[in-house]
Short mmCIF file of C-alpha atoms in Angstrom, two decimals:
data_model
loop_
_atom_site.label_atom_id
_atom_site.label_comp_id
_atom_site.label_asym_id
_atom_site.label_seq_id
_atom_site.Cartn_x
_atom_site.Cartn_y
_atom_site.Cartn_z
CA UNK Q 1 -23.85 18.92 10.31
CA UNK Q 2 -23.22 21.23 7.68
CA UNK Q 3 -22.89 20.61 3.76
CA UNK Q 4 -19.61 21.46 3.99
CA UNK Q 5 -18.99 19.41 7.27
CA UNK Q 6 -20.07 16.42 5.40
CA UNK Q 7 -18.32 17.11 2.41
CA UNK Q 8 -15.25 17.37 4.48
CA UNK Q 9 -15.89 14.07 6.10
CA UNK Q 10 -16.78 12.19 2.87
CA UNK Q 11 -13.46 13.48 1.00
CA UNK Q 12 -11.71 12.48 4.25
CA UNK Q 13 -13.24 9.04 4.44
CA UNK Q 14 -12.04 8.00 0.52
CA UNK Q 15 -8.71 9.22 2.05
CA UNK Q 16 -7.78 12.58 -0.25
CA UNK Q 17 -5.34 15.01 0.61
CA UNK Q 18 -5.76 18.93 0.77
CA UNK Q 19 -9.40 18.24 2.07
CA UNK Q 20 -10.56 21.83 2.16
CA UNK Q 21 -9.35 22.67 -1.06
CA UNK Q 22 -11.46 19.80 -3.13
CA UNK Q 23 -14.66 21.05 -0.49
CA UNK Q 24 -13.70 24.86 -1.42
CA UNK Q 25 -13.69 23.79 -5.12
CA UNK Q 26 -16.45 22.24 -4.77
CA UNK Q 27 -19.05 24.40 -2.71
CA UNK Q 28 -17.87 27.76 -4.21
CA UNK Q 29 -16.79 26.72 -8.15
CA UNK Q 30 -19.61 24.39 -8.06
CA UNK Q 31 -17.57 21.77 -9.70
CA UNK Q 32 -18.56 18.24 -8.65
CA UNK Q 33 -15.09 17.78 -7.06
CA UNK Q 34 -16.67 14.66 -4.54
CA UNK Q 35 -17.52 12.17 -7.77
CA UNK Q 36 -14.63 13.04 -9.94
CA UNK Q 37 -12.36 12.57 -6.73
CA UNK Q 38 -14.41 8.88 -6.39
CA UNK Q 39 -14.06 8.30 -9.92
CA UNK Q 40 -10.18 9.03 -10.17
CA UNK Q 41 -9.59 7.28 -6.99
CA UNK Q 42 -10.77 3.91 -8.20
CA UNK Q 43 -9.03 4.54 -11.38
CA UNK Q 44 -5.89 4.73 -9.53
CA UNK Q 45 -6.51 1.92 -7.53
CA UNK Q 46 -6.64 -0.31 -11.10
CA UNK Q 47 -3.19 1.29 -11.92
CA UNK Q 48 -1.65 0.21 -8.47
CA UNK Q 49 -2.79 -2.89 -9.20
CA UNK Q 50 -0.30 -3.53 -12.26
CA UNK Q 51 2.14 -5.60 -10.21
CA UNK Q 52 4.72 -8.16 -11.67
CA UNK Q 53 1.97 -10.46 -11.72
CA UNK Q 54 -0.29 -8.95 -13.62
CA UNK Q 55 2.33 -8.38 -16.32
CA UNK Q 56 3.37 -12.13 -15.98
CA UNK Q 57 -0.64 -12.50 -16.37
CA UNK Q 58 -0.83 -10.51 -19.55
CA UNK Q 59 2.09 -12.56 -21.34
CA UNK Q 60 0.25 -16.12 -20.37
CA UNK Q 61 -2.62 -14.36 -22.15
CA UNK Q 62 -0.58 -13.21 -24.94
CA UNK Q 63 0.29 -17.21 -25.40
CA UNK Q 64 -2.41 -18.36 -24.74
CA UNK Q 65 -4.86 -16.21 -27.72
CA UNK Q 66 -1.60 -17.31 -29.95
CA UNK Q 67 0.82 -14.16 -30.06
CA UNK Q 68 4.39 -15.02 -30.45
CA UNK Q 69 6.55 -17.17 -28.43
CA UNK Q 70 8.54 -14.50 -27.63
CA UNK Q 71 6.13 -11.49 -26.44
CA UNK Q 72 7.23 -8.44 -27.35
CA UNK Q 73 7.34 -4.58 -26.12
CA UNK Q 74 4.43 -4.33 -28.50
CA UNK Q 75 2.29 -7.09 -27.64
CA UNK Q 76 2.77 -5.94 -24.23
CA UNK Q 77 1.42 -2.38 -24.66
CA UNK Q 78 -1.39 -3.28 -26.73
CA UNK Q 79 -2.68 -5.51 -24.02
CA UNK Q 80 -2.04 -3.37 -21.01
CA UNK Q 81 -3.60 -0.91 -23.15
CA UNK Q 82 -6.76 -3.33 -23.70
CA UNK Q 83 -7.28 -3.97 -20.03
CA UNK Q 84 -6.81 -0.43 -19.25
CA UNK Q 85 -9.54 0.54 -21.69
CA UNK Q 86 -11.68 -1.81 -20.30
CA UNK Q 87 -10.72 -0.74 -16.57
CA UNK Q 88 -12.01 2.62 -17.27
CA UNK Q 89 -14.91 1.79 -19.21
CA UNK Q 90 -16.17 -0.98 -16.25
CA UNK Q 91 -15.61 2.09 -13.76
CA UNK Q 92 -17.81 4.47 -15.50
CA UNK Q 93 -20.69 1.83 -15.89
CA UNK Q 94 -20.34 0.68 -12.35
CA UNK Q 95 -19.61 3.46 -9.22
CA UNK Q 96 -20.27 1.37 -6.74
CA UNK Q 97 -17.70 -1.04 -8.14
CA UNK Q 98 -14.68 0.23 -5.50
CA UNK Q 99 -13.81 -1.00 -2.33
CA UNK Q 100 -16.13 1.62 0.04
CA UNK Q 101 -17.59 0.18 2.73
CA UNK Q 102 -21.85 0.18 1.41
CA UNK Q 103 -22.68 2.59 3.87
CA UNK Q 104 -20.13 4.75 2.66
CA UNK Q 105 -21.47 4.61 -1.18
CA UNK Q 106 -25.25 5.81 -0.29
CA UNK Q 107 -23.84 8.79 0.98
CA UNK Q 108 -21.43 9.60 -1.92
CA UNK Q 109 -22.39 10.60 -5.52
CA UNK Q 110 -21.89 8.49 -8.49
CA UNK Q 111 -21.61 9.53 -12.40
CA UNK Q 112 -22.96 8.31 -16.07
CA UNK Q 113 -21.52 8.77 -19.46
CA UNK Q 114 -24.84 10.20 -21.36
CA UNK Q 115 -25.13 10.98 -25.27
CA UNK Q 116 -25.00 14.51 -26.53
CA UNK Q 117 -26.16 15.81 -29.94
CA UNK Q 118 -23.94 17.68 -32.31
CA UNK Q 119 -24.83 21.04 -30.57
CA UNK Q 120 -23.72 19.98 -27.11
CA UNK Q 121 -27.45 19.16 -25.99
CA UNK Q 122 -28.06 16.27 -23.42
CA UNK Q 123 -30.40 13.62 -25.01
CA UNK Q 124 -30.79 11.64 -21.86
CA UNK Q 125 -29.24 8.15 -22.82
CA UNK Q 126 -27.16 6.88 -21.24
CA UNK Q 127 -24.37 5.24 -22.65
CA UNK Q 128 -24.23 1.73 -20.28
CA UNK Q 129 -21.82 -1.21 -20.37
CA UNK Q 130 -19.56 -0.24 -22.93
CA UNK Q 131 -17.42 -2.67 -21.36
CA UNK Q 132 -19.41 -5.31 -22.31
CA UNK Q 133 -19.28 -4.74 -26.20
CA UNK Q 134 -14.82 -3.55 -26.22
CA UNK Q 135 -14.23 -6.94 -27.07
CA UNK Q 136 -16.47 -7.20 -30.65
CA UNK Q 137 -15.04 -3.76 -31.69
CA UNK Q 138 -11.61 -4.72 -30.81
CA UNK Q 139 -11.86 -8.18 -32.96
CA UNK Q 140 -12.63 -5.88 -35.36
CA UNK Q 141 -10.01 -2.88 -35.42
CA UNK Q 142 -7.02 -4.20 -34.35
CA UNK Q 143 -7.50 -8.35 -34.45
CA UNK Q 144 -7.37 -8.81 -30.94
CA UNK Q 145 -7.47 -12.37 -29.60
CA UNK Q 146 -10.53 -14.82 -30.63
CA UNK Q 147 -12.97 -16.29 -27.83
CA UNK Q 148 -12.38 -19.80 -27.17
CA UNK Q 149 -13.32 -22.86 -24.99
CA UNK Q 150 -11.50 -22.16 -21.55
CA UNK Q 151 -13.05 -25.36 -20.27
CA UNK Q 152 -15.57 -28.18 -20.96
CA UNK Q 153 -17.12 -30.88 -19.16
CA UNK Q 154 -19.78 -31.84 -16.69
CA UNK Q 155 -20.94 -31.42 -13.02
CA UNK Q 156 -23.47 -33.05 -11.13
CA UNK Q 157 -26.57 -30.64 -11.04
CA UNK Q 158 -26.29 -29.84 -7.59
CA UNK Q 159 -22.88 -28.16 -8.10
CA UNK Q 160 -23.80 -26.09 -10.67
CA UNK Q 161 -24.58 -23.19 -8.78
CA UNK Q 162 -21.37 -23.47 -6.57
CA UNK Q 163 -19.43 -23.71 -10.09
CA UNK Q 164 -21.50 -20.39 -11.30
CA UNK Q 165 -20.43 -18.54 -8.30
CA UNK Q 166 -16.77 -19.96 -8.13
CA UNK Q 167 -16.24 -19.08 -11.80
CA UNK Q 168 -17.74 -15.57 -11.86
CA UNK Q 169 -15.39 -14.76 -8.87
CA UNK Q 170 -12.55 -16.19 -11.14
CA UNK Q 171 -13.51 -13.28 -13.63
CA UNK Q 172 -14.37 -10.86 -11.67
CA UNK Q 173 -18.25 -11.17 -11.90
CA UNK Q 174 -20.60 -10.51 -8.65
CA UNK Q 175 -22.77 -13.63 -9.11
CA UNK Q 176 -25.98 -13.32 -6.63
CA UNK Q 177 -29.44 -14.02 -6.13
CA UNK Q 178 -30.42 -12.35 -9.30
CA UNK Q 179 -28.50 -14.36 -11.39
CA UNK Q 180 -28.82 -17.96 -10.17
CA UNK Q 181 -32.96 -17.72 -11.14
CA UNK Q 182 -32.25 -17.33 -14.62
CA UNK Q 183 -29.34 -20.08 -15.06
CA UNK Q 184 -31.84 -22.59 -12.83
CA UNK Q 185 -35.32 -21.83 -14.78
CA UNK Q 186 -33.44 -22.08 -18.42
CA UNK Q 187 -31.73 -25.11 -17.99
CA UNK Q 188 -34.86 -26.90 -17.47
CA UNK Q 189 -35.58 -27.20 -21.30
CA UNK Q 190 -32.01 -27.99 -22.67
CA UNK Q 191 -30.85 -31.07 -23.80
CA UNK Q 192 -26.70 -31.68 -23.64
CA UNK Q 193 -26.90 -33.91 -26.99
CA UNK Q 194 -27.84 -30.66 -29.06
CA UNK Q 195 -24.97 -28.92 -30.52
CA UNK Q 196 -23.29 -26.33 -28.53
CA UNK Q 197 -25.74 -23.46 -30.55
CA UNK Q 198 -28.67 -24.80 -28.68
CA UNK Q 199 -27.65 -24.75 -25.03
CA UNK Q 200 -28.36 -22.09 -22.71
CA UNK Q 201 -25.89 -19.60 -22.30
CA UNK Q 202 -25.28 -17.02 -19.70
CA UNK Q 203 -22.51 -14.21 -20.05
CA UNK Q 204 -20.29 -13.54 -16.94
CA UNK Q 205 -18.71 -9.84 -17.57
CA UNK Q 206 -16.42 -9.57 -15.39
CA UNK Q 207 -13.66 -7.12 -14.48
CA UNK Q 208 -11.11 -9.05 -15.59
CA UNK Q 209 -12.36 -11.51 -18.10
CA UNK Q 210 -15.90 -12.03 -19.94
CA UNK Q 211 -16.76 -15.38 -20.54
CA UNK Q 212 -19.89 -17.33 -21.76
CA UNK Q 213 -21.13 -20.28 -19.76
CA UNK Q 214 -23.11 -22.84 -21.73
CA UNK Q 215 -24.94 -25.32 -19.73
CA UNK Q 216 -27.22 -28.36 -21.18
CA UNK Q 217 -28.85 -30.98 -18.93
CA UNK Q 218 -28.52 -34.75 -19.37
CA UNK Q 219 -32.10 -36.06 -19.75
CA UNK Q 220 -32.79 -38.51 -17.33
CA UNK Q 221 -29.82 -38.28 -15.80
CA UNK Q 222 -28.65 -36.10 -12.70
CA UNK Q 223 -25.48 -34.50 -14.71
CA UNK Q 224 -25.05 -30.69 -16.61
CA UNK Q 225 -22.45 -30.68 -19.65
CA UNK Q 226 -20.47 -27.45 -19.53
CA UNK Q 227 -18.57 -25.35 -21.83
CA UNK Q 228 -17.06 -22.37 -20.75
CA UNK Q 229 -16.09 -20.07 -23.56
CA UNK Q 230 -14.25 -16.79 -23.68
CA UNK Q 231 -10.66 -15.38 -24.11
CA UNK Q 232 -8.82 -15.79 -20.77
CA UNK Q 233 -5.14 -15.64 -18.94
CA UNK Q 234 -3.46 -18.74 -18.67
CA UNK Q 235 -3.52 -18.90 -14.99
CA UNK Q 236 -6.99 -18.19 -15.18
CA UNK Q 237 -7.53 -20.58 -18.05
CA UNK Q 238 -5.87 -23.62 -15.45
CA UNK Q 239 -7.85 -22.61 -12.57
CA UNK Q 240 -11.45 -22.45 -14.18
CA UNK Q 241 -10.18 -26.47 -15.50
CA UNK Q 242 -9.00 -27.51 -11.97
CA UNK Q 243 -12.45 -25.62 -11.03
CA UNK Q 244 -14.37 -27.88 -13.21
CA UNK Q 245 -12.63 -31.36 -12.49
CA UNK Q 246 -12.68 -31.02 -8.94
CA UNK Q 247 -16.48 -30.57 -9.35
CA UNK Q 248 -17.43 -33.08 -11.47
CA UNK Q 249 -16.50 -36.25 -9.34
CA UNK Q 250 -18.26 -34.50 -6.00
CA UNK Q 251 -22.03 -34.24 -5.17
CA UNK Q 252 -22.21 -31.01 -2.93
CA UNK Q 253 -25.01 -30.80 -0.72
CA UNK Q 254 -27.03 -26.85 0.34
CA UNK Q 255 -26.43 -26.90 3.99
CA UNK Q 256 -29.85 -25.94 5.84
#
């Protein structure tokens, strides 16, 4: 199969239109039509997904971080344009975030967002997770809404890692096998009757939410206090508190 033959096939397979004029562009402009098609693809996938929902979503979380009991035009725009922002910043972090099948993504390109000096000049950093860091500058430019505690409590230590997973899904957080190491090993040395400060806590930035989880063990005892911190929707906010008391009353057992 020829270059263009694959191109062909790899436009076709994220479903564009006009498939041999993005290969044409691309083989004899030399403009790297097959990531910036990828890239604006995904992007439009986040706009389809504004639905009456997640409107009705972004007023709960209007109420919820305090805004006015009547939410207005502005309020609205200022958070659709928040989530955008942080749409588009998650998406040029993370390429492989879409919905392509995995055999799919090794075959297609991906992108980074690199630093440049005054003159135009590629340094070579790259400029990662800016996604993770909107919220900070935001506080700070334009007061947006204050972290909080979305839910506390405790679990038996055998659900914990259920609870990890369950609640990173809430957010929008792949929680794997890399993850669940660190959370296990660090909780070993925490104590739940130290302030808040002094448990250990593990960041789940998702793409929807970002929230802190702060675990503690009870010495001695078989139970993990929680606190799970951030600035959520309200339907989110419910669910990650039915999440926890359903949880805490139940001893799950790892199947074999």
């Amino acid at each position: 199969m020829t270059d263009v033959e694959m191109l062909g096939r790899l436009f076709a397979a994220l479903g564009a239109d006009d498939v041999p004029g993005w290969v044409a562009s691309e083989v004899e402009e030399g403009i790297p039509q097959l990531a910036r098609y990828r890239l604006l693809r995904a992007l439009a996938q986040d706009v389809r997904d504004w639905d009456a929902a997640a409107v009705a979503a972004v007023r709960d979380e209007i109420a919820s971080a305090g805004g006015h009991a009547a939410v207005g035009v502005e309020d609205i725009a200022r958070a659709v344009a928040r989530e955008t922002t942080f749409s588009v910043l998650y998406r040029l972090a993370d390429p492989d975030g879409d919905d392509l099948p995995v055999e799919l993504r090794r075959q297609l390109p991906g992108w980074a967002l690199v630093e440049t000096v005054s003159a135009g000049e590629v340094t070579g950093r790259v400029l990662g997770g800016l996604y993770e860091d909107l919220g900070v500058v935001l506080d700070a430019a334009v007061g947006a809404g204050r972290s909080g505690t979305v839910a506390a409590g405790w679990i038996w230590g055998t659900n914990l890692r259920p609870f990890c997973e369950s609640l990173a899904a809430e957010v929008g957080y792949d929680f794997d096998d890399s993850d669940w190491p660190a959370v296990e090993t660090a909780l070993v040395g925490t104590d739940d009757e130290l302030p808040l400060s002094d448990w250990y806590v593990y960041p789940l930035v998702g793409r929807r939410h970002r929230v802190d989880l702060h675990v503690a063990q009870s010495v001695g005892g078989g139970e993990v206090s929680v606190s799970v911190q951030g600035a959520v929707d309200g339907p989110t906010r419910s669910r990650v508190a039915l999440l926890l008391d359903v949880m805490a009353p139940c001893r799950m057992i790892a199947s074999e």
